[in-house]
Coordinates of C-alpha atoms in Angstrom, one line a residue:
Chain A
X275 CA -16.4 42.0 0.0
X276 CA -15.1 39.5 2.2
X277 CA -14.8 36.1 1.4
X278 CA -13.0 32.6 2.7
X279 CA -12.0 29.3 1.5
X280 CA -11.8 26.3 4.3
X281 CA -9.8 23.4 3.1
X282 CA -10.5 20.3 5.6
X283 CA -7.3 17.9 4.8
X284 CA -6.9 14.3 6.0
X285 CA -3.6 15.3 7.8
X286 CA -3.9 19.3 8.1
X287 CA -7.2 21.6 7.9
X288 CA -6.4 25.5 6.0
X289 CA -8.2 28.5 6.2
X290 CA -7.5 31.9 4.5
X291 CA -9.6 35.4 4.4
X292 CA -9.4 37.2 1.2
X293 CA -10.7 40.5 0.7
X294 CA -10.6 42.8 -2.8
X295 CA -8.2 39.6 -4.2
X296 CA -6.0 40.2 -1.1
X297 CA -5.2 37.7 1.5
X298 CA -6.4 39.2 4.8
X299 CA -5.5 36.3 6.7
X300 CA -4.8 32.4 6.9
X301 CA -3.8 29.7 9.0
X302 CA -3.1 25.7 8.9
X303 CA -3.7 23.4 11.9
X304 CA -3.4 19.7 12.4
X305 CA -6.6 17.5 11.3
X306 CA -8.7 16.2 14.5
X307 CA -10.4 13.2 14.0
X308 CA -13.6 15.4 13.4
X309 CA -13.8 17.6 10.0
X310 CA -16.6 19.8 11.4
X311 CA -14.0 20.4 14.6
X312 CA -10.8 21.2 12.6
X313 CA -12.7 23.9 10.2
X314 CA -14.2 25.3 13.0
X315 CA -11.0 25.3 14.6
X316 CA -8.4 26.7 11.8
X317 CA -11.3 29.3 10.8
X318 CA -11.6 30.9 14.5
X319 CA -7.7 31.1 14.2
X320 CA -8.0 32.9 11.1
X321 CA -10.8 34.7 11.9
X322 CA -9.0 36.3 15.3
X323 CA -5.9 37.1 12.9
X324 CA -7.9 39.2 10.6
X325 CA -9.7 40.4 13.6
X326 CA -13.4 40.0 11.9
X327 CA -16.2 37.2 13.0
X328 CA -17.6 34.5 11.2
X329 CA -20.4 37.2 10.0
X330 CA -18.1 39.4 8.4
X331 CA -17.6 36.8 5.8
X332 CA -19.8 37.2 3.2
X333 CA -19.4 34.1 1.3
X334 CA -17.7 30.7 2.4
X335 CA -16.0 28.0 0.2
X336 CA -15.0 24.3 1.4
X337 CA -12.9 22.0 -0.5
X338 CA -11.2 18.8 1.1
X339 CA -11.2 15.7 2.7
X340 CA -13.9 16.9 4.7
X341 CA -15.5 19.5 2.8
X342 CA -19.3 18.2 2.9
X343 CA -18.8 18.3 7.0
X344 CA -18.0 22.4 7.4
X345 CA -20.9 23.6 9.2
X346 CA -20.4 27.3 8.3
X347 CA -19.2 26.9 4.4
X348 CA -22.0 28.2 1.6
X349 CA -20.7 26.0 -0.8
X350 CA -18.5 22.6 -0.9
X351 CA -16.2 22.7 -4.1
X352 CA -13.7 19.5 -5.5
X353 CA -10.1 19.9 -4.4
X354 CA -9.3 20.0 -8.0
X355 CA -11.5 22.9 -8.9
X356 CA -9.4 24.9 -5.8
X357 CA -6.0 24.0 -6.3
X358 CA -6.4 24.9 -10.3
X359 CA -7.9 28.4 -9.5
X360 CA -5.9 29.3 -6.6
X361 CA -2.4 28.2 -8.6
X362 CA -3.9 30.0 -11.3
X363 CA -4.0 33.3 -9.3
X364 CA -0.7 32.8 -7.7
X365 CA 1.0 31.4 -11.2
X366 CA -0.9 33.1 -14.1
X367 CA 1.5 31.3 -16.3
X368 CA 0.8 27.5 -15.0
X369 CA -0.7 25.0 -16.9
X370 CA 0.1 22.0 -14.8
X371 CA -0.6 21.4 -11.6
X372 CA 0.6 18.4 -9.2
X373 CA -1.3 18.8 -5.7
X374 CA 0.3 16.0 -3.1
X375 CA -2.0 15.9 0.0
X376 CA -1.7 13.4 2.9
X377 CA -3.8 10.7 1.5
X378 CA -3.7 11.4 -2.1
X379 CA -2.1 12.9 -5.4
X380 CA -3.4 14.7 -8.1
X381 CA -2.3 16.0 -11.2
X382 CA -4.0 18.5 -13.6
X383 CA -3.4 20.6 -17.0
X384 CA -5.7 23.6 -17.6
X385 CA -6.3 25.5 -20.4
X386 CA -5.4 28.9 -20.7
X387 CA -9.0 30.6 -19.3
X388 CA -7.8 28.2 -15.9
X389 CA -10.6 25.8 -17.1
X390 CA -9.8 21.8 -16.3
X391 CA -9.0 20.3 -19.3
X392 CA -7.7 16.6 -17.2
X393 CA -7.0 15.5 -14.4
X394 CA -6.0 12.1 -12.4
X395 CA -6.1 11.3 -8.7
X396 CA -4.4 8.4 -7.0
X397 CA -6.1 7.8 -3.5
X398 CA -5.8 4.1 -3.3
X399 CA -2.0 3.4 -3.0
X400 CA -0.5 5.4 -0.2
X401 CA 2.8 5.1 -2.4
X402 CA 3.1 8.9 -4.0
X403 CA 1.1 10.4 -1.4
X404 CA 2.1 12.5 1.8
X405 CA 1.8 9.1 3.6
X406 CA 4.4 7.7 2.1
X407 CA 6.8 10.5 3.2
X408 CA 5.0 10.4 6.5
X409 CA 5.6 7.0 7.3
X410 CA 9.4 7.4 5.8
X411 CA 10.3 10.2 8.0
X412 CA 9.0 8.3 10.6
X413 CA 11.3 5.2 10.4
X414 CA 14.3 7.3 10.2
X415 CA 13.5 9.0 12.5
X416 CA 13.3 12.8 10.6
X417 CA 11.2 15.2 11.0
X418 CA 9.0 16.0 8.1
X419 CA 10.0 19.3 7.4
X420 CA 13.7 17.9 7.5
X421 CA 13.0 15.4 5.0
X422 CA 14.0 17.9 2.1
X423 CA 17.3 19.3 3.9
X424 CA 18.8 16.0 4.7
X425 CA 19.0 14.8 1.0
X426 CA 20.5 17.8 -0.1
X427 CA 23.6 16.4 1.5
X428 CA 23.4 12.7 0.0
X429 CA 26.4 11.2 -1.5
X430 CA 24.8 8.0 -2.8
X431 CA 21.4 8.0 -2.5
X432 CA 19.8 4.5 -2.7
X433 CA 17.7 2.8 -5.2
X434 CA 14.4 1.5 -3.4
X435 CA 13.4 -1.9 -4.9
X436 CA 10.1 -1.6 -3.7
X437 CA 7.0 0.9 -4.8
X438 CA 4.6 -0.5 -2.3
X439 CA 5.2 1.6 1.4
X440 CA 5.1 -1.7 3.4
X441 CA 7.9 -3.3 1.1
X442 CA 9.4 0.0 0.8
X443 CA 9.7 0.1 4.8
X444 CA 11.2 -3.4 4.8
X445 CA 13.5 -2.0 2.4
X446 CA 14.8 0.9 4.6
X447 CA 15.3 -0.5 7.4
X448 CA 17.8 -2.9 6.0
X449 CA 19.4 -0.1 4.9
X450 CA 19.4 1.4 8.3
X451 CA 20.8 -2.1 9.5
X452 CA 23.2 -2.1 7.0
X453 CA 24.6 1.3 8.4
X454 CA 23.6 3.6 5.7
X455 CA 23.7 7.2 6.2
X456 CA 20.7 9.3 6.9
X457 CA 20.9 11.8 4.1
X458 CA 21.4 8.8 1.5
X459 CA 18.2 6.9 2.4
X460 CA 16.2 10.5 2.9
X461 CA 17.5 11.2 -0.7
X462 CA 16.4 7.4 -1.6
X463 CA 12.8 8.2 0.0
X464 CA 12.6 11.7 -2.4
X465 CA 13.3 10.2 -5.3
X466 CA 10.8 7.3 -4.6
X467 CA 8.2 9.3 -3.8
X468 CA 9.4 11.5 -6.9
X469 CA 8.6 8.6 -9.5
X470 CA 5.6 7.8 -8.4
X471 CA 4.4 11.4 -9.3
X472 CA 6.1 11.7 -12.2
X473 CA 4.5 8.7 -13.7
X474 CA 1.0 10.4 -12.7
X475 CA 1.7 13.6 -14.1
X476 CA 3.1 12.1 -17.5
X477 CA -0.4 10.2 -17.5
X478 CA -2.5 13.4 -18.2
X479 CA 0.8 14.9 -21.0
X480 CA 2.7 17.8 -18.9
X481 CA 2.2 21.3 -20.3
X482 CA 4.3 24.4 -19.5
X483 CA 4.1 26.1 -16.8
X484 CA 4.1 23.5 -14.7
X485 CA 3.7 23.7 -10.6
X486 CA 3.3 22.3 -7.3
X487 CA 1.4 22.5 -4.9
X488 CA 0.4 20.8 -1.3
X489 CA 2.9 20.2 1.6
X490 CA 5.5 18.3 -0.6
X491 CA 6.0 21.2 -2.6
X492 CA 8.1 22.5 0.1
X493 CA 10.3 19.4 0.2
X494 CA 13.3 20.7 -1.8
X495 CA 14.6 17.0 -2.4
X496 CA 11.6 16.0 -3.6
X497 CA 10.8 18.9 -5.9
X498 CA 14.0 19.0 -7.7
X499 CA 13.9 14.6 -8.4
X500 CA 10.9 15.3 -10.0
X501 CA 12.6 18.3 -12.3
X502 CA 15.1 15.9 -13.2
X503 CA 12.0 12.9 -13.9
X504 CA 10.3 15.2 -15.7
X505 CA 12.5 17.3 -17.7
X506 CA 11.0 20.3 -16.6
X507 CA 11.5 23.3 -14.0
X508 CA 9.1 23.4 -11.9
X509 CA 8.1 27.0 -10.8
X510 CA 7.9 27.9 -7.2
X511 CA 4.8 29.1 -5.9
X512 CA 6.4 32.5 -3.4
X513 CA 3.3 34.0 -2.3
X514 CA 1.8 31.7 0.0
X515 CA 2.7 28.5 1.6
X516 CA 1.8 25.9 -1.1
X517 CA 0.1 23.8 1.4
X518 CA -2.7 26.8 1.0
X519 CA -3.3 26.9 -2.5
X520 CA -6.4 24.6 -2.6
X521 CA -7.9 27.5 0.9
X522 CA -6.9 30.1 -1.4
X523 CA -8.5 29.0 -4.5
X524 CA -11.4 28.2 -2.3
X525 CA -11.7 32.0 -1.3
X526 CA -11.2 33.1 -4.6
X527 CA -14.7 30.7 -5.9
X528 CA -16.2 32.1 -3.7
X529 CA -15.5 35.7 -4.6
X530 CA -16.4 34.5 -8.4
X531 CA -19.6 32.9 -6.6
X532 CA -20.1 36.6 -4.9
X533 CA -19.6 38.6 -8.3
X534 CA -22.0 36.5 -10.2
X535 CA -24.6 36.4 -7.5
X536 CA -24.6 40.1 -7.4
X537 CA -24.3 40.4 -11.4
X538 CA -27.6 39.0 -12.0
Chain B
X49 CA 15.2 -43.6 -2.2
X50 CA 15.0 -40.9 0.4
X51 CA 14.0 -37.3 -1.2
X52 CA 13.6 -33.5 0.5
X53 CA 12.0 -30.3 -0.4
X54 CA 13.3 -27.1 1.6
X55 CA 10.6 -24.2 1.1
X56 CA 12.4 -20.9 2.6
X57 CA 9.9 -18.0 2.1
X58 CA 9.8 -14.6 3.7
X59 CA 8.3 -15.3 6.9
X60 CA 8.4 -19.3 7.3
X61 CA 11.0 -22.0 6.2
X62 CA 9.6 -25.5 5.3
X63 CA 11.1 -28.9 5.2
X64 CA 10.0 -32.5 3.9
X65 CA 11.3 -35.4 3.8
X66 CA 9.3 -37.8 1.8
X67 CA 10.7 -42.0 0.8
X68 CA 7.9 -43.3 -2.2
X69 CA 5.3 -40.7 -1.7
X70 CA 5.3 -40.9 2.1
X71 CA 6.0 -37.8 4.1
X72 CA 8.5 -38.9 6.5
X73 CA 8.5 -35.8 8.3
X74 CA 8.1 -31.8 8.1
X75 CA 8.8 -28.7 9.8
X76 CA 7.8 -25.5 9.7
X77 CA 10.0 -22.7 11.8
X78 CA 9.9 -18.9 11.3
X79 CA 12.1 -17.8 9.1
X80 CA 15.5 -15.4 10.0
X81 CA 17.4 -12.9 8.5
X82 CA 19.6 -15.6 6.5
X83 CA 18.3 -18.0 3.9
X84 CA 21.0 -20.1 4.5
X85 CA 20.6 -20.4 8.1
X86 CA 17.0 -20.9 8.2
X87 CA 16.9 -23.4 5.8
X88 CA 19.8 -25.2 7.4
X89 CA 17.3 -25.1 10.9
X90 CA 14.8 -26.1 9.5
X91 CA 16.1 -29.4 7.3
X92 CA 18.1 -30.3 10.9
X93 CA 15.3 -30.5 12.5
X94 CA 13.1 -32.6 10.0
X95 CA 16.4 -35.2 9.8
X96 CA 16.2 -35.5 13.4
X97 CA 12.6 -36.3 13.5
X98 CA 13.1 -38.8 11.2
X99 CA 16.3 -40.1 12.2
X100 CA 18.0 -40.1 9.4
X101 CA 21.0 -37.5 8.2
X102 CA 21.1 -35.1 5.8
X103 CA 23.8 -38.3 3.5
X104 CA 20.9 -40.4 3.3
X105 CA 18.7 -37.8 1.5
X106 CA 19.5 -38.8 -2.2
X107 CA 17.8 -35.4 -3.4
X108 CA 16.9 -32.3 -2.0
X109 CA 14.7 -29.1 -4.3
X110 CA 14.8 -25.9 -3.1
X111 CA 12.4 -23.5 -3.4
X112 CA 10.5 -19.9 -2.0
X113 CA 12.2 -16.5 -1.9
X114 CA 15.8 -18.0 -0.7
X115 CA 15.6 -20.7 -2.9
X116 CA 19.1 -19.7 -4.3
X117 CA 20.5 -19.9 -0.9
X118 CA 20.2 -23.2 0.3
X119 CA 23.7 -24.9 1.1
X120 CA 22.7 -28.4 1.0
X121 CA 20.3 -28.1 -2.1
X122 CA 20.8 -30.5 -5.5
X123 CA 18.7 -28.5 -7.3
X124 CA 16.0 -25.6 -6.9
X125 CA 12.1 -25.0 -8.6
X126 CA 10.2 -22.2 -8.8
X127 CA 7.6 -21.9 -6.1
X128 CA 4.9 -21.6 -8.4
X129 CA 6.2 -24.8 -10.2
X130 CA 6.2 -26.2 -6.8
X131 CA 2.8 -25.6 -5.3
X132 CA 1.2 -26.4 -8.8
X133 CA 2.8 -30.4 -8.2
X134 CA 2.1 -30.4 -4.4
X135 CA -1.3 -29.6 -4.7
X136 CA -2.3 -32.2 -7.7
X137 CA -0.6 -34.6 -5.3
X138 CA -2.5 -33.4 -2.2
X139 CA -6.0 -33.5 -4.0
X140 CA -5.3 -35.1 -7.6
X141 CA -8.9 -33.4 -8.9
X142 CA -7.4 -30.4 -8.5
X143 CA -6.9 -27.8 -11.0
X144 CA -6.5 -24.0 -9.8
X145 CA -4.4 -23.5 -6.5
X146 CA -4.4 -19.8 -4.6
X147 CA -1.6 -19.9 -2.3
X148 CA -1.1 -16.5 -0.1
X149 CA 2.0 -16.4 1.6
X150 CA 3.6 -14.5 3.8
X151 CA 4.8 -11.7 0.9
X152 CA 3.1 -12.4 -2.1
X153 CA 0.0 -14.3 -3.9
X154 CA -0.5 -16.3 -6.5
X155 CA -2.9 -17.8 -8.6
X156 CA -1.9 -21.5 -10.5
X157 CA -3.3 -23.2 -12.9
X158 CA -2.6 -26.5 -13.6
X159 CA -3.3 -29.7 -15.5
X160 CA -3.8 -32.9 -14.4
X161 CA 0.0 -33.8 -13.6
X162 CA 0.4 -30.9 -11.8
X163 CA 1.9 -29.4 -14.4
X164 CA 1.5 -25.3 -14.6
X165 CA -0.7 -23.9 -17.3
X166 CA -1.1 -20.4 -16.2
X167 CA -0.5 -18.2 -13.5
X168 CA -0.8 -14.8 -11.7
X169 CA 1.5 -13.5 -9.5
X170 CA 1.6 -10.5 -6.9
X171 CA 4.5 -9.3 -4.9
X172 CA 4.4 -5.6 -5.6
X173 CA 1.3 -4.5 -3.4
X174 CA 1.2 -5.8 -0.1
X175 CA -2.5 -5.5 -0.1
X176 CA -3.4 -9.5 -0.8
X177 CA -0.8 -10.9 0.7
X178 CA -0.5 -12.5 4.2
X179 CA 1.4 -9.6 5.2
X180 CA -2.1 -7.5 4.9
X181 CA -3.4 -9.7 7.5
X182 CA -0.4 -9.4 10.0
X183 CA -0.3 -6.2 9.7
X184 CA -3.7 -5.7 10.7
X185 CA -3.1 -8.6 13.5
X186 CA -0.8 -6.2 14.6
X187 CA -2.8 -3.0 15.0
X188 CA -5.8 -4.8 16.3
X189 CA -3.8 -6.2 19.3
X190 CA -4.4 -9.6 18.7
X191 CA -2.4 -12.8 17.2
X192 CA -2.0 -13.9 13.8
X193 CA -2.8 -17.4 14.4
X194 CA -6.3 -16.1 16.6
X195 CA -7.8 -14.7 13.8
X196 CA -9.5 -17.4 12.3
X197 CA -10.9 -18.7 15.4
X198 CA -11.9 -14.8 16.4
X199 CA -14.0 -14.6 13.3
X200 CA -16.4 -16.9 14.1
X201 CA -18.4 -14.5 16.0
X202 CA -18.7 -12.0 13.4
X203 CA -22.2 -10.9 12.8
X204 CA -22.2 -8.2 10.5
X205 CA -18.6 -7.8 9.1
X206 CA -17.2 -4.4 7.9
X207 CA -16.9 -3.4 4.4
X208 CA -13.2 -1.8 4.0
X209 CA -13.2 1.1 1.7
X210 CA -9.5 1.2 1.6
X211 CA -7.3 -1.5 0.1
X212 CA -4.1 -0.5 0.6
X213 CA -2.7 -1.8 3.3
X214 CA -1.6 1.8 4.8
X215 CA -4.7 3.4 4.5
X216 CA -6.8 -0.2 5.6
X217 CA -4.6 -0.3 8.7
X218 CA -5.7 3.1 9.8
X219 CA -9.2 2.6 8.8
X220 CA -9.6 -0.5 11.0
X221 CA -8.0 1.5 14.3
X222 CA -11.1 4.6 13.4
X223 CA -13.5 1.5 13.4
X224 CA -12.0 0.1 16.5
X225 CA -12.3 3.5 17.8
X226 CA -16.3 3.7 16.3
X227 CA -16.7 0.6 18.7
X228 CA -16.8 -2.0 16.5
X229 CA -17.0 -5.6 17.1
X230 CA -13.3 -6.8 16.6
X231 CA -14.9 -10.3 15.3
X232 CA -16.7 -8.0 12.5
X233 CA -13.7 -6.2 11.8
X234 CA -11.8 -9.7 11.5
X235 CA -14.5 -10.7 9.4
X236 CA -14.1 -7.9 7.0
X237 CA -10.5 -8.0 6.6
X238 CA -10.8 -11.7 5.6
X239 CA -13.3 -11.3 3.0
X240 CA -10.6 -8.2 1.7
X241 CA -7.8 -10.0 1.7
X242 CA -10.3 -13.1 0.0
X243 CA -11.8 -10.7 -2.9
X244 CA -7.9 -9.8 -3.8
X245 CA -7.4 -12.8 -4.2
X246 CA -10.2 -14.3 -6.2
X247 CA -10.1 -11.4 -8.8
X248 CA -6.5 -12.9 -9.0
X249 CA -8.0 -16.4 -9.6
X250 CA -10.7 -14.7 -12.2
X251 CA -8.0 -13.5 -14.2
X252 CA -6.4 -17.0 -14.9
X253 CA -10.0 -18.4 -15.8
X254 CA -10.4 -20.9 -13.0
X255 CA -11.7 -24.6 -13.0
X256 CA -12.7 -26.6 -10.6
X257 CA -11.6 -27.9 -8.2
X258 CA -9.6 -25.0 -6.3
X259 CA -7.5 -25.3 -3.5
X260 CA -5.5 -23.1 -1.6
X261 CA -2.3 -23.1 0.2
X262 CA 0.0 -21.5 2.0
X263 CA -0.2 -20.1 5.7
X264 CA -3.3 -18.5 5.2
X265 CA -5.5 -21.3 4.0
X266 CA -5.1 -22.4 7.8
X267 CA -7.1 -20.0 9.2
X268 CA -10.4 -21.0 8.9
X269 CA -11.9 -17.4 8.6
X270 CA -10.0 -16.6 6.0
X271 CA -10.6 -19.6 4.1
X272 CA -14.9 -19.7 4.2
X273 CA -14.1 -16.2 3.0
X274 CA -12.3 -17.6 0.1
X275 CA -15.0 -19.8 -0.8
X276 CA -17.9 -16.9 -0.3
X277 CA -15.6 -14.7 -3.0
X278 CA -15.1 -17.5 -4.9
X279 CA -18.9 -18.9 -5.3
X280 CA -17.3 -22.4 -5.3
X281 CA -16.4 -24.9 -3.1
X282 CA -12.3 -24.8 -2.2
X283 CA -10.7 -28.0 -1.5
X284 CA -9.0 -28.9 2.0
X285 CA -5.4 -30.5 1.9
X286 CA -3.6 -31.7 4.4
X287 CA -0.2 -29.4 4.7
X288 CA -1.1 -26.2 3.3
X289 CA 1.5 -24.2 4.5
X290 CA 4.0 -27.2 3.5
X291 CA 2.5 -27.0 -0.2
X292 CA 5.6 -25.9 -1.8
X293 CA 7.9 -28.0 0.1
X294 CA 6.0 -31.5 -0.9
X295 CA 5.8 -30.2 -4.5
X296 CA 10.3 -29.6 -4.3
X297 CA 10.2 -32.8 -2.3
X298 CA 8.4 -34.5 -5.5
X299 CA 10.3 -32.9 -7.9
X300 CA 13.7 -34.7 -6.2
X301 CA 12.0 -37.8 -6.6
X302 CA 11.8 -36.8 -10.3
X303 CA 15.2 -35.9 -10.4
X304 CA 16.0 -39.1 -9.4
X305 CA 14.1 -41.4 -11.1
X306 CA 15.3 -40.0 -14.1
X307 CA 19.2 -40.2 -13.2
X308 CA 18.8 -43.9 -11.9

């Protein structure tokens, strides 16, 4: 049995190809400004790398930003639902889950049978999203994926006065003018964007294991601020890129979707 | 007895000099990097339009975000204590002011002197503030100051779904991109920006009459917006954007009237 998850993000789209509860093959592309084009898009690519068609694939989750617009899915499930399954299979252990995207952050506990036992999102404040990072990086000029590196060599980070990303901008570039170094405002932007999740995930009452998933999860600045915030290791997910959990737990609903379809 | 009120907010710098509740003369410049400086511009150039030096001004209030910075101030009022007394004195029937500047929002409520009752305050979200609206000036291509005048033409005004300013700044561009009418888009970004700030003005339990001030309450757009969210009628003054420089201004006369 062959099944895929399609997660259609606002800043990147994910697709993986599970088969027997192995990953056959995934991939992550940009967004376009389209959803239907961008699943379409990062499925072909998958669909090449496990050298299989879109017929081979006997049942089809979406889950994202844009997962009512995926022409070819069976099935559109919440983001939440995804991340908690597919962290589930890749951390039996977990409880908690923070999920970052590009436009929003979520945090969840489930219970030990991986059912949802709360949850919060924040989607209205682009402070403690991947925007926030996004438009960070941007002003000092940093690539994304650098973000994490460059405040592992901070001296003094700084304090940002201001939660809000417009003030928060203000903010560093008059630390720019003031001649501060690169690594110590990076470090400042981690940390900002650190407390703003933490206060979300102490919202729903943090359980052990707790991880993280999403594109921020591979921001080692960021991760380890939000140890220290929270009190609490937060274990690495090895097996996959976390920005695929929410494509993998996609795949695997739909394989639970499969199994009960042929069970009765 | 000659009196001044310097205003130095984040964007703008104000100046008045007023002799027995006349306004000799004002200014308004944008402001710089240095309180100090800006305010020191600014008061020069009211003193010159009134021919007169900054000895014969027998008290100057300071007040706005760089309040605490002005050289040649005697003393120095909060802004909300400020636009509270410049309003009553503006429109005397007034009660509850909105003033958006150019970083923040507030909400007043006053009594009948001018004195503050209540208020509500916003500087942590730049969503309903005036930097919302120059932001979005910005991205759209067009002017600040044109926006009022642009919005005229709206016909059927956009509904944002977004209110952060982040995620509202990229909506508008996918709308521009949808081929929107800008006017519409103008349209819908005022009545935004207006709904902040009446749930703002809901919270302090309004009464009549309102007014606002500030930069904002210039453009007209914004301000029939204002009066849609509001249900009510808002009251024009004169100098809304020199609001909080007329209310320190009045507050000097205070100061000396009660040292004489």
């Amino acid at each position: 049995m062959i099944t895929a998850g399609c997660d259609v993000g606002s800043l990147t789209s994910k697709a993986v190809i599970m088969k027997d509860n192995r990953i056959l093959a995934q991939d992550v592309i940009r967004s376009r400004t389209k959803p239907a084009e961008s699943a379409v898009a990062v499925m072909d690519y998958a669909l090449q790398k496990a050298g299989i068609i879109l017929a081979d694939i006997n049942f089809c989750v979406g889950t994202g930003y844009g997962k009512d617009r995926i022409p070819f899915v069976q099935q559109a499930v919440s983001e939440i639902s995804c991340h908690a399954r597919g962290a589930r299979w890749l951390l039996p252990t977990v409880k908690t889950v923070i999920d970052i995207g590009g436009q929003d952050c979520k945090a969840m506990r489930i219970d030990k049978d991986g059912k949802i036992v709360k949850f919060i999102t924040n989607d209205k404040c682009a402070s403690g999203t991947g925007r926030f990072l996004e438009v960070m990086a941007r002003l000092i000029n940093v690539s994304l994926d650098d973000l994490g590196e460059l405040s592992a060599q901070a001296k003094a980070p700084i304090t940002m006065a201001n939660a809000c990303t417009v003030w928060a901008q203000a903010d560093v570039i008059q630390h720019l003018n003031d001649g501060v170094a690169a690594e110590d405002i990076g470090a400042g932007i981690n940390n900002a964007m650190a407390s703003r999740m933490a206060v979300l995930a102490n919202n729903i009452g943090l359980e052990r294991d707790l991880c993280m998933t999403g594109g921020v999860a591979k921001n080692a600045g960021v991760v380890s601020a939000l140890e220290k915030l929270l009190g609490m290791t937060i274990k690495r997910i090895k097996k996959v890129d976390p920005q695929l959990v929410g494509a993998v737990g996609a795949a695997l609903i739909a394989g639970d979707k499969m199994e009960r379809r042929t069970a009765s | 007895m000659i009196v001044a009120g310097c205003d130095v907010g984040s964007l703008t710098a104000k100046a008045v000099i007023m002799e027995e509740g006349n306004i000799l003369a004002w200014e308004i410049l944008r402001a710089g990097t240095k309180p100090a400086l800006s305010a020191q511009e600014v008061m020069d150039k009211a003193l010159q339009t009134a021919s007169l030096s900054i000895d014969q001004i027998a008290w100057c209030v300071g007040t706005g975000y760089g309040r605490k910075q002005i050289p040649f101030a005697n003393g120095e009022e909060s802004e909300i204590a400020c636009h509270g007394r410049g309003a009553v004195w503006a429109a005397p029937s007034v009660r509850t002011i909105v003033d958006i500047g150019g970083q923040d929002a507030k909400a007043i409520k006053v009594d009948a002197r001018g004195n503050v009752i209540r208020y509500l305050y916003n500087d942590k979200c730049a969503s309903g503030t005036g930097r919302f609206l120059e932001i979005m000036a910005d991205a759209l291509g067009i002017a600040l100051d044109d926006m009022g005048e642009l919005a005229r033409n709206a016909k059927d005004p956009v509904t944002l779904s977004n209110q952060c300013v982040v995620f509202a700044e990229t909506e508008i561009i996918s709308l521009v991109n949808e081929g929107r009418n800008i006017a519409d888009i103008i349209a819908g970004l005022n009545r935004a920006l207006a709904n902040r700030a009446a749930s703002m003005v809901g919270s302090i339990i309004a009464e009549a009459e309102v007014a606002m001030t500030g930069g904002v309450a210039k453009n007209a757009g914004m301000f029939h917006a204002l009066e849609t969210a509001l249900g009510v009628t808002v009251r024009k003054i004169d100098h809304p954007q020199l609001n909080g420089a007329i209310g320190a201004a009045l507050f000097a006369r205070d100061a000396t009237a009660a040292r004489s």
